[in-house]
CSV table of C-alpha atoms and ligand atoms in Angstrom, one decimal:
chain,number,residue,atom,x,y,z
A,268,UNK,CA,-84.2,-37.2,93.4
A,269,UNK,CA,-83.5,-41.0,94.2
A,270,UNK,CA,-80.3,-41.7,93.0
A,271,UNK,CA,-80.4,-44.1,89.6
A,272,UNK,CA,-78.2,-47.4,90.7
A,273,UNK,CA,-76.4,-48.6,87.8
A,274,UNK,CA,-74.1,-52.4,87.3
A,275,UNK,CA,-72.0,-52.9,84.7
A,276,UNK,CA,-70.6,-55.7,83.6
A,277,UNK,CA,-67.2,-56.7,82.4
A,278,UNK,CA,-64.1,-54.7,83.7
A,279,UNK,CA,-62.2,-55.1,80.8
A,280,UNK,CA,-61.4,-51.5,78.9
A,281,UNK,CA,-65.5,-51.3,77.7
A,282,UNK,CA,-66.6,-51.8,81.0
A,283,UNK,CA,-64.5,-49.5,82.9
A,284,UNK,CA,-64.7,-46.9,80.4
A,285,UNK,CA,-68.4,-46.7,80.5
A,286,UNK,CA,-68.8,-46.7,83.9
A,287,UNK,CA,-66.4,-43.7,84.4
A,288,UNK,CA,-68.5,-42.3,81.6
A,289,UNK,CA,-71.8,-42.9,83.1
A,290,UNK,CA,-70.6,-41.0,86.7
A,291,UNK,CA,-69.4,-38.6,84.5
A,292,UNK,CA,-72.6,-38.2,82.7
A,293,UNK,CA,-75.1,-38.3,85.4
A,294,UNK,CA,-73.4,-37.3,89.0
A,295,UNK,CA,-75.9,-38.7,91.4
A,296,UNK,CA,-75.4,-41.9,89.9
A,297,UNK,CA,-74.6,-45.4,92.0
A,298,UNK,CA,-72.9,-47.3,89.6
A,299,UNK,CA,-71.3,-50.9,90.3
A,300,UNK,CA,-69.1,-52.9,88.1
A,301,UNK,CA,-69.7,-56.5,88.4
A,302,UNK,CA,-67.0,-58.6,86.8
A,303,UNK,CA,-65.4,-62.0,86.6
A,304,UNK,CA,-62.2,-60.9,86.0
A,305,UNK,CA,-60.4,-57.6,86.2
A,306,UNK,CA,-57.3,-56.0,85.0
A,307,UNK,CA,-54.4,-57.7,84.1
A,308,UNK,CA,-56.6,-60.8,83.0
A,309,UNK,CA,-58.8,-59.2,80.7
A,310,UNK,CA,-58.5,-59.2,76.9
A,311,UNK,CA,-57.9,-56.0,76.9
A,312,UNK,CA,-55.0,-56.4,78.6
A,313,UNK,CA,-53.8,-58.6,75.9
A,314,UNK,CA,-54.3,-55.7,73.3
A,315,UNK,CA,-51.4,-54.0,71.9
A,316,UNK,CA,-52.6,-50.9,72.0
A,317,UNK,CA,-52.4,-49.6,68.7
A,318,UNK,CA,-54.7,-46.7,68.0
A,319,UNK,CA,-56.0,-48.5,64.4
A,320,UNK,CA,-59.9,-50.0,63.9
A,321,UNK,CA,-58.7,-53.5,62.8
A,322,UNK,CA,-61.1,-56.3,62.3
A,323,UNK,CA,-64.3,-54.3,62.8
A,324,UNK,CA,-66.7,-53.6,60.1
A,325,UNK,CA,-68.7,-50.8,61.3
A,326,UNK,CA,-69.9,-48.0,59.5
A,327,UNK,CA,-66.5,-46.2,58.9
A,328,UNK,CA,-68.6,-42.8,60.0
A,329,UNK,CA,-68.9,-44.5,63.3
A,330,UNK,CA,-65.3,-45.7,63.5
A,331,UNK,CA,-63.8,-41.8,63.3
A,332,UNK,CA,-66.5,-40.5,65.4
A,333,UNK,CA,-65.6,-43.3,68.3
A,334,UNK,CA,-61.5,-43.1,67.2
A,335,UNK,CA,-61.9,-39.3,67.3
A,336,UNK,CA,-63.5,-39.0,70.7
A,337,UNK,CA,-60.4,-42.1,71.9
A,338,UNK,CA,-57.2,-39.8,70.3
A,339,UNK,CA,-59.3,-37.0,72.4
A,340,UNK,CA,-59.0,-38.7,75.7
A,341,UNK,CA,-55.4,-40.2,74.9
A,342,UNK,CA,-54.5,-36.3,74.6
A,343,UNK,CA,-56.2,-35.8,78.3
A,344,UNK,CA,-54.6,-39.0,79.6
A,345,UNK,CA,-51.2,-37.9,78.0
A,346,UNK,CA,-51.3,-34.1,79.6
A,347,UNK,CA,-50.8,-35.7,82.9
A,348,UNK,CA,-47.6,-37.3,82.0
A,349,UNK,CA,-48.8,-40.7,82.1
A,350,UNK,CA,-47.4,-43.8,80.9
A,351,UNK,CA,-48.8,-46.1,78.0
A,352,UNK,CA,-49.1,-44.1,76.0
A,353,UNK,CA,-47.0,-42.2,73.0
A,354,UNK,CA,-47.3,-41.0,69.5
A,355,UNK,CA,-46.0,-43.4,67.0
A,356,UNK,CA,-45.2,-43.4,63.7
A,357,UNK,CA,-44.4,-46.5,61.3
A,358,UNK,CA,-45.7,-48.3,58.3
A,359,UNK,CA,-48.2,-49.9,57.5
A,360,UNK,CA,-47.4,-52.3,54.0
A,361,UNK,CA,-50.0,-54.0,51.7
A,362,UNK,CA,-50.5,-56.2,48.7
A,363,UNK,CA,-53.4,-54.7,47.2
A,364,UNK,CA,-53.4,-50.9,47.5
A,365,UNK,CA,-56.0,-49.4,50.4
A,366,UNK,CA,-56.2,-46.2,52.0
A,367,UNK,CA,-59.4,-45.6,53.8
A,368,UNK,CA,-61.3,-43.0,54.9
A,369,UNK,CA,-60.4,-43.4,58.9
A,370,UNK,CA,-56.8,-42.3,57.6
A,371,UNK,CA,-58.2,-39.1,57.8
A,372,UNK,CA,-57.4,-39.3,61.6
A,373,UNK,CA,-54.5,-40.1,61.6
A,374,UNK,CA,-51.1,-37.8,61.5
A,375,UNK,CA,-48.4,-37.0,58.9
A,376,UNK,CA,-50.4,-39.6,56.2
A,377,UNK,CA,-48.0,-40.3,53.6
A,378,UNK,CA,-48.7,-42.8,50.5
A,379,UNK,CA,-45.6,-44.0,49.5
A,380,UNK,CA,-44.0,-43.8,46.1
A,381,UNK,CA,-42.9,-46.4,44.0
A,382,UNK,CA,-39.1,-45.2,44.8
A,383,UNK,CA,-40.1,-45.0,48.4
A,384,UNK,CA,-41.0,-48.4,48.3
A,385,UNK,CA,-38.6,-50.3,47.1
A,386,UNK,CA,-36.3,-49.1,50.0
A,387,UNK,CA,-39.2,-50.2,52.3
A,388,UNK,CA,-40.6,-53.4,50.9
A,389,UNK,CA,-38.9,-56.6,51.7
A,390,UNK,CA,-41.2,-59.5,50.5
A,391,UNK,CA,-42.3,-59.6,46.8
A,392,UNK,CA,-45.9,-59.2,48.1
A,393,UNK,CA,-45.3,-55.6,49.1
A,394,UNK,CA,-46.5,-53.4,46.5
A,395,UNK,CA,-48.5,-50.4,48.4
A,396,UNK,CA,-47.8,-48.6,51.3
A,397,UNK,CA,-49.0,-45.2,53.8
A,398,UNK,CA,-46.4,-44.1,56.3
A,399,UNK,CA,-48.5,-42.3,58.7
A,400,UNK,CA,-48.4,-41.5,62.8
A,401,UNK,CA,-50.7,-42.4,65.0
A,402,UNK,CA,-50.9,-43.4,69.1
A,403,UNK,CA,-50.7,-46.5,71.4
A,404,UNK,CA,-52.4,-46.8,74.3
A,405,UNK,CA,-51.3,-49.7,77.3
A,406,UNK,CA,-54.6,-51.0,78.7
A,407,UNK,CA,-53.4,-52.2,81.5
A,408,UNK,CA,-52.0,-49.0,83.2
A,409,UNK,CA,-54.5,-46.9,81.4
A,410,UNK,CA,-57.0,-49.0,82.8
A,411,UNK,CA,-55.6,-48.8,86.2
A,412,UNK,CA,-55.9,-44.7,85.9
A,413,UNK,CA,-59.5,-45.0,84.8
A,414,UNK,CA,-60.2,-47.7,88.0
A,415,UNK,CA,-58.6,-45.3,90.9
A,416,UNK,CA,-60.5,-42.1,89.4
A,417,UNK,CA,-63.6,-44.4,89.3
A,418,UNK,CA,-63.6,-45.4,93.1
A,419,UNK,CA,-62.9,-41.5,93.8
A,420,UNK,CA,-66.4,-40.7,92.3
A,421,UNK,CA,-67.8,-43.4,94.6
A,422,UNK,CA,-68.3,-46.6,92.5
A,423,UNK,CA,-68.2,-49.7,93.6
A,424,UNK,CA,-66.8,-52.9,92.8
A,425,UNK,CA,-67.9,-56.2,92.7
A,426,UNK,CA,-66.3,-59.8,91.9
A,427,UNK,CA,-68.7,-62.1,90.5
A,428,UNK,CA,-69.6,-64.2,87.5
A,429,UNK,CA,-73.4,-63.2,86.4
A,430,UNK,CA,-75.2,-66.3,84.8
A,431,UNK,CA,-78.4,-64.4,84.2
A,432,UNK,CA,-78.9,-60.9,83.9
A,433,UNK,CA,-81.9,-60.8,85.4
A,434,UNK,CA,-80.1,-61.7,88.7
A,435,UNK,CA,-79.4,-57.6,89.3
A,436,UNK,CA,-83.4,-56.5,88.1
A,437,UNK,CA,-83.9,-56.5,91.5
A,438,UNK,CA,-80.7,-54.2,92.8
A,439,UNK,CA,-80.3,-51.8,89.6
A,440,UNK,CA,-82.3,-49.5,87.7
A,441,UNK,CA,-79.9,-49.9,84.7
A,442,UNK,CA,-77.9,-52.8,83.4
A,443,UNK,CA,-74.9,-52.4,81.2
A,444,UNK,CA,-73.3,-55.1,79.7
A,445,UNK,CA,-69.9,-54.9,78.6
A,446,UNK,CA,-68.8,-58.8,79.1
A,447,UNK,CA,-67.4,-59.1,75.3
A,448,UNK,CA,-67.0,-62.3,74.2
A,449,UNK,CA,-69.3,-63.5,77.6
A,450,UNK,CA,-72.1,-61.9,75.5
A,451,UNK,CA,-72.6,-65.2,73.9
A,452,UNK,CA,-73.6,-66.8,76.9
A,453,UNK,CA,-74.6,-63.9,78.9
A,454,UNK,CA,-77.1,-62.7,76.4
A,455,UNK,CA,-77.3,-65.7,74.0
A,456,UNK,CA,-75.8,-63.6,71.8
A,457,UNK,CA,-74.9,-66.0,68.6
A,458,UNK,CA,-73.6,-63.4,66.3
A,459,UNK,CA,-70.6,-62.9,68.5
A,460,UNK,CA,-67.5,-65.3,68.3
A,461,UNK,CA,-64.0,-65.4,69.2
A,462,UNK,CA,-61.0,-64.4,66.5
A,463,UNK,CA,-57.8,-66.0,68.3
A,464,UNK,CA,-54.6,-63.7,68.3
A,465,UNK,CA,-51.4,-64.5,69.6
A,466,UNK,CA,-48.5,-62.1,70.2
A,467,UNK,CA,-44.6,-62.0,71.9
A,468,UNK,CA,-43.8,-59.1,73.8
A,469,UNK,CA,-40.1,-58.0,73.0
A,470,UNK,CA,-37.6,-55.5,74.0
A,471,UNK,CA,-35.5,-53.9,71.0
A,472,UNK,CA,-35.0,-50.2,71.9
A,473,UNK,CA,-33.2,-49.2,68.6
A,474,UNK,CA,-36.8,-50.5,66.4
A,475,UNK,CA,-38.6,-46.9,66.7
A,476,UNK,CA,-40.9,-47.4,64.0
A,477,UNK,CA,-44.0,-49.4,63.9
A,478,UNK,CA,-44.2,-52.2,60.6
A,479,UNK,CA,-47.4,-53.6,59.5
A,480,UNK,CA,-48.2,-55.6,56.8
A,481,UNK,CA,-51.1,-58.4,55.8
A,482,UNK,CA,-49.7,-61.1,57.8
A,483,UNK,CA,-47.6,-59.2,60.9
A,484,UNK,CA,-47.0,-56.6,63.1
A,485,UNK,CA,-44.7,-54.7,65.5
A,486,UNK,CA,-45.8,-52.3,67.4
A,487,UNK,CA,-44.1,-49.8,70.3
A,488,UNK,CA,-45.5,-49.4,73.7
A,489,UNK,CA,-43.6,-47.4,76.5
A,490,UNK,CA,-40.9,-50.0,76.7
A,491,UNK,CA,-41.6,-53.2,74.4
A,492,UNK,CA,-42.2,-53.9,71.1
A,493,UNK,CA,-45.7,-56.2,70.5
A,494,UNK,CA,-44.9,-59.1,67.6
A,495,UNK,CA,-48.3,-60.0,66.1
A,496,UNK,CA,-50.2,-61.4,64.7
A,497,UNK,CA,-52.8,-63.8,64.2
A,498,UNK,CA,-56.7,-63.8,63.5
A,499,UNK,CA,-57.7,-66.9,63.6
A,500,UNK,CA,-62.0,-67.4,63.6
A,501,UNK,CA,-64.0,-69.5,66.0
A,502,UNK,CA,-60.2,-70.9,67.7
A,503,UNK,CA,-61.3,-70.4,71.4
A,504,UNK,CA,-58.0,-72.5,72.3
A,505,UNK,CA,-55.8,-69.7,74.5
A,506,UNK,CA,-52.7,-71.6,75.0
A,507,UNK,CA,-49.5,-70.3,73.2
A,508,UNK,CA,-48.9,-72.4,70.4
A,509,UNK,CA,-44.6,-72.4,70.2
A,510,UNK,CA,-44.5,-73.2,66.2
A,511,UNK,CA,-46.7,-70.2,65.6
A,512,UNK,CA,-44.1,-67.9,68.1
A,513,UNK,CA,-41.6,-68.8,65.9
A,514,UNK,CA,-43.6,-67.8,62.8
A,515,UNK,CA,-44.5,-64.8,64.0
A,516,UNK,CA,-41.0,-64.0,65.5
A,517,UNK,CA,-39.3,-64.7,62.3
A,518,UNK,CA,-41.7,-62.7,59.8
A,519,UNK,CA,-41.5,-60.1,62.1
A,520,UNK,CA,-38.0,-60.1,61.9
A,521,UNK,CA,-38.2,-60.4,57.5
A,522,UNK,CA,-40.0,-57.3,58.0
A,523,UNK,CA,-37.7,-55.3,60.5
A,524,UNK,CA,-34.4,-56.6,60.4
A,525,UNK,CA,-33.4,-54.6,63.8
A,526,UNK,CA,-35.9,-57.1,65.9
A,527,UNK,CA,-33.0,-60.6,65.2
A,528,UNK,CA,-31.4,-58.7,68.3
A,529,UNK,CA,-34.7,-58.6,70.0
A,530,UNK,CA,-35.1,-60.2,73.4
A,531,UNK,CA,-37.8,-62.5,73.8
A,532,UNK,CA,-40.1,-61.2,77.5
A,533,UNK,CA,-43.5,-63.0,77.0
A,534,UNK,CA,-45.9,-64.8,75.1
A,535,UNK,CA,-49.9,-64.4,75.3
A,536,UNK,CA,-53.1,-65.2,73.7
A,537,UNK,CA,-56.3,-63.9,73.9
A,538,UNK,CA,-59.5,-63.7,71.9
A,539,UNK,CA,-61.2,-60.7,70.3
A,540,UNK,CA,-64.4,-60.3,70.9
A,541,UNK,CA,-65.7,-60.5,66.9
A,542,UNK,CA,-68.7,-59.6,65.5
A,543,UNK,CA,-70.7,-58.2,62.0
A,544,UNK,CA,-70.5,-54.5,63.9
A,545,UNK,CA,-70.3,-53.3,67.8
A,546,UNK,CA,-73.9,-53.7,69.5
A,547,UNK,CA,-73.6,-50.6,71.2
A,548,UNK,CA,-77.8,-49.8,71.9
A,549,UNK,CA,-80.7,-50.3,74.4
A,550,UNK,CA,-82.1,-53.8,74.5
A,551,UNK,CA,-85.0,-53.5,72.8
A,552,UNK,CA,-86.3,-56.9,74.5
A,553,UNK,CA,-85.1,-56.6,78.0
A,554,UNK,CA,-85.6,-52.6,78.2
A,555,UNK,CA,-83.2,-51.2,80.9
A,556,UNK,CA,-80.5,-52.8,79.8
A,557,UNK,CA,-77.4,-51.4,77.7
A,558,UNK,CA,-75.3,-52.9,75.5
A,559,UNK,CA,-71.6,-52.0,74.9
A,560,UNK,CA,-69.3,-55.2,73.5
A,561,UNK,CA,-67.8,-56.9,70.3
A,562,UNK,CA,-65.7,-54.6,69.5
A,563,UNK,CA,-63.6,-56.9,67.3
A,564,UNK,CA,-59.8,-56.3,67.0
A,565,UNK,CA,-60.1,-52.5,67.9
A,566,UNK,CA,-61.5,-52.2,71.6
A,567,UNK,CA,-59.2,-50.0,72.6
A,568,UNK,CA,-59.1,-47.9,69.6
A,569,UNK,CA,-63.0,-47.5,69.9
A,570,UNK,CA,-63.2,-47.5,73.6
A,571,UNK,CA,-64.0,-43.4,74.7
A,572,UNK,CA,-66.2,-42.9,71.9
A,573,UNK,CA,-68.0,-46.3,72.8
A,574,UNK,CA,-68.5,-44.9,76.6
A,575,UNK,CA,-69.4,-41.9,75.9
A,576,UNK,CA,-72.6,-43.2,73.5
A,577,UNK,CA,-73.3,-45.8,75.9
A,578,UNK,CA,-73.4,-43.1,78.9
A,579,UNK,CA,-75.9,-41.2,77.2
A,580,UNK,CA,-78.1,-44.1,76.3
A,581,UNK,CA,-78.1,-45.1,80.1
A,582,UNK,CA,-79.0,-41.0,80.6
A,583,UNK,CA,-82.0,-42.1,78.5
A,584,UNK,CA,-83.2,-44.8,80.3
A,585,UNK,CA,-82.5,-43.0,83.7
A,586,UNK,CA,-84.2,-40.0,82.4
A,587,UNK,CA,-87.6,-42.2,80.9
A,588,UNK,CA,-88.0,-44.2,84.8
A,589,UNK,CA,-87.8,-40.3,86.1
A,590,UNK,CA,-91.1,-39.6,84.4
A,591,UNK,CA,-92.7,-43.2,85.5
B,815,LIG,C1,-53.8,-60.3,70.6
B,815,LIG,C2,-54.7,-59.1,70.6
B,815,LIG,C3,-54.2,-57.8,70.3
B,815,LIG,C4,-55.1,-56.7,70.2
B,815,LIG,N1,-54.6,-55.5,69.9
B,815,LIG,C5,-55.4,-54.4,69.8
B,815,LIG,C6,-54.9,-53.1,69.5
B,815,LIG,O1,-53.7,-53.0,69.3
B,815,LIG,N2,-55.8,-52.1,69.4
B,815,LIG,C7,-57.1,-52.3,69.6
B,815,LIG,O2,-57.9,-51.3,69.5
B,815,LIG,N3,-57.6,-53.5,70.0
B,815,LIG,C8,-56.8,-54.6,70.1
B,815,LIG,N4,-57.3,-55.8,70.4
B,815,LIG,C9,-58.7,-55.9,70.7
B,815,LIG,C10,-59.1,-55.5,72.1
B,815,LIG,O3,-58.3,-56.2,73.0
B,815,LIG,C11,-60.6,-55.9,72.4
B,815,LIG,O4,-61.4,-55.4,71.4
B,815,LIG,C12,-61.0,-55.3,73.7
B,815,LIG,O5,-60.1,-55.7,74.7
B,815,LIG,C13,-62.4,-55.7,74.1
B,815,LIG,O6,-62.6,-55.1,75.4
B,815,LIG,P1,-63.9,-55.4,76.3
B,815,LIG,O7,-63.8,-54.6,77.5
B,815,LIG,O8,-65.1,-55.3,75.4
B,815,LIG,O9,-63.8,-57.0,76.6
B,815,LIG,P2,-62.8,-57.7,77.6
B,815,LIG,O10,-61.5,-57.1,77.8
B,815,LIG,O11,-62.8,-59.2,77.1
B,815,LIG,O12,-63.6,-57.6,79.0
B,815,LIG,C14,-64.8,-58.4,79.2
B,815,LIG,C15,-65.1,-58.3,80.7
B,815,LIG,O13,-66.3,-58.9,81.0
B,815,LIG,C16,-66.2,-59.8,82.0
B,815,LIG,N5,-67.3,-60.8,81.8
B,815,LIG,C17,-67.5,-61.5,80.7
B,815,LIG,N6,-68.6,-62.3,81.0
B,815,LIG,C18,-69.0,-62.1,82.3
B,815,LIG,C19,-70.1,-62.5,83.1
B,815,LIG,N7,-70.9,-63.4,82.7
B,815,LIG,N8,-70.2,-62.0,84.4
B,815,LIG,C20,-69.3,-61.1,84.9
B,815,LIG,N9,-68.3,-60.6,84.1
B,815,LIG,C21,-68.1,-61.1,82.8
B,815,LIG,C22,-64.8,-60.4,81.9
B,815,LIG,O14,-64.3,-60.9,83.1
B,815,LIG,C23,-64.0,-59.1,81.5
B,815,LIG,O15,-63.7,-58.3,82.7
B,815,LIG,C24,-56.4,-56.9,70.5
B,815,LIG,C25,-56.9,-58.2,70.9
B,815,LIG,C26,-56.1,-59.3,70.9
B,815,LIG,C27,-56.6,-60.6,71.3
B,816,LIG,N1,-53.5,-53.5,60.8
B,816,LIG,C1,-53.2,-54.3,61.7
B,816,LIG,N2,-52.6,-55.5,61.5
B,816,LIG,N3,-53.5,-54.0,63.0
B,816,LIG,C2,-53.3,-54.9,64.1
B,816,LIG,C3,-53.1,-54.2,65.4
B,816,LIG,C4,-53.2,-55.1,66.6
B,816,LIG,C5,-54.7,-55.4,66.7
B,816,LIG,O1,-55.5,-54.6,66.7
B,816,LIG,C6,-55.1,-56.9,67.0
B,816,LIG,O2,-54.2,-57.7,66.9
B,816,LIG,O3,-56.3,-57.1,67.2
């Protein structure tokens, strides 16, 4: 049988994912990922890498079936000793009191008494908290491991900005897009829009605890410590904004008194890709395409579950222009 060619586009950790998902899936496939940018200047690469939906409003069923099948693959991507990624454990504070259901995922969930707290809260406006342990995930290395076992299963990659999708009718049999915030352009795409978040990469060894609460966070990777955060809708301005470092810096530092000795590494902004719930589905409209983006402030926690769903869509669609 004719092997089905497949392009997907965006090569941030949606795009990668799904292609490796979709060779995975169907193993006479030719699939190309067509991208503007690639890792490190993605989004993704921005991301924290906290294992947490955050700023997604899905259908919480969705959100433990996709964070599920993500802790999965972490576990795989862990086995082989990689870096980027860890268990953590930490806190995660609140000012009205809300433990929901995708807690149930998580490890070692603990809601915290009323003693508890009051060694653990340190503004007035924390009254509720869960002390639970859950992963992180570096996107850019992890990204980098998905990438090399991509080429070894024969993909290809190509740089380039696509203005219309119908540029690649002629080359593909299936289009997947996973361009995130592009989507708006790329598919006129209305409903998605950007939620601006800035962070400062630290290093403060002796802080091995994450700290969350309704303003800020900080959160462990392999060797740094991510100071968050902002969420700021419809901002599509990407430059660091210094008072706001400070800000974050110092509440960050109200909250976890260990990170005053912190030393300052980077600054960064990026925008989520934001919208009412992923569009993870066939195009109804344009028929052999897939979609697979806005996946809010939680990309990386939904990513494996995402690609896997979007692989067996395109399995679908190969599997419907078999019989034509
Ligand atoms: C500050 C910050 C912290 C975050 N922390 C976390 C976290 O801790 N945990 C978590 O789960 N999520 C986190 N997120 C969210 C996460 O980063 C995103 O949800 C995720 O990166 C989206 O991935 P993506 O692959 O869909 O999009 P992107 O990473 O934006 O990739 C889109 C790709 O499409 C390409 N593209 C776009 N348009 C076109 C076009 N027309 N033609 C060709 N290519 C195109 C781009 O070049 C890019 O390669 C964070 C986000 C921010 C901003
Ligand atoms: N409960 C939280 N504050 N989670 C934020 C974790 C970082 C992130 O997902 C983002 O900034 O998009």
């Amino acid at each position: 049988m004719v092997s089905p060619k497949i392009a997907v586009i965006g090569a941030g950790i949606n795009g990668v994912s799904s292609a490796l998902a979709i060779q995975e899936k169907i193993p006479n496939a030719e699939v190309t990922i067509i991208s503007e940018k690639f890792s490190p200047n993605t989004t993704s690469d921005v991301a924290a890498g906290l294992i947490e939906p955050y700023l997604c409003d899905d259908d919480v069923n969705k959100i433990i079936r996709w964070t599920k099948a993500t802790i999965h693959r972490i576990q795989e991507y862990m086995a082989e000793g990689n870096d980027g990624a860890e268990e953590m454990s930490g806190y995660w504070i609140q000012s009205v009191k809300e433990v929901p259901k995708w807690l149930e995922v998580m490890k070692n969930v603990n809601v915290l008494s009323e003693q508890e707290m009051k060694q653990i809260a340190k503004r007035p406006e924390h009254k509720f908290g869960v002390f639970y342990s859950t992963w992180y995930l570096e996107p850019t290395p992890y990204i980098k491991w998905e990438t090399e076992k991509f080429l070894k299963n024969g993909g290809r990659i190509v740089q380039r900005k696509v203005e219309n999708i119908r540029e690649l009718d002629k080359d593909f049999d299936v289009i997947v897009n996973c361009s995130g915030l592009g989507s708006k352009k790329l598919v006129g795409d209305n409903g998605i829009y950007p939620t601006r978040g800035q962070i400062i990469k630290v290093s403060c060894p002796k802080v091995k605890h994450f700290f969350l609460d309704d303003q800020y966070y900080a959160l462990l990777n392999d060797s740094t410590i991510t100071l968050g955060g902002t969420k700021d809708q419809h901002q599509w301005d990407v430059t660091v904004n210094p008072k706001l470092a400070q800000k974050i810096f110092e509440g960050n530092c109200v909250n976890v008194p260990s990170l005053r000795s912190a030393r300052i590494l980077s600054h960064h902004v990026d925008l989520r890709p934001s919208r009412a719930t992923v569009r993870l589905e066939i195009d109804s409209k344009l028929g052999k395409l897939v979609h697979n983006y806005g996946h809010g402030g939680s990309g990386i926690t939904l990513h494996w579950g995402c690609a896997l769903e979007c692989a067996a869509l395109v399995e679908q669609l190969v599997a419907k222009r078999a019989k034509l």
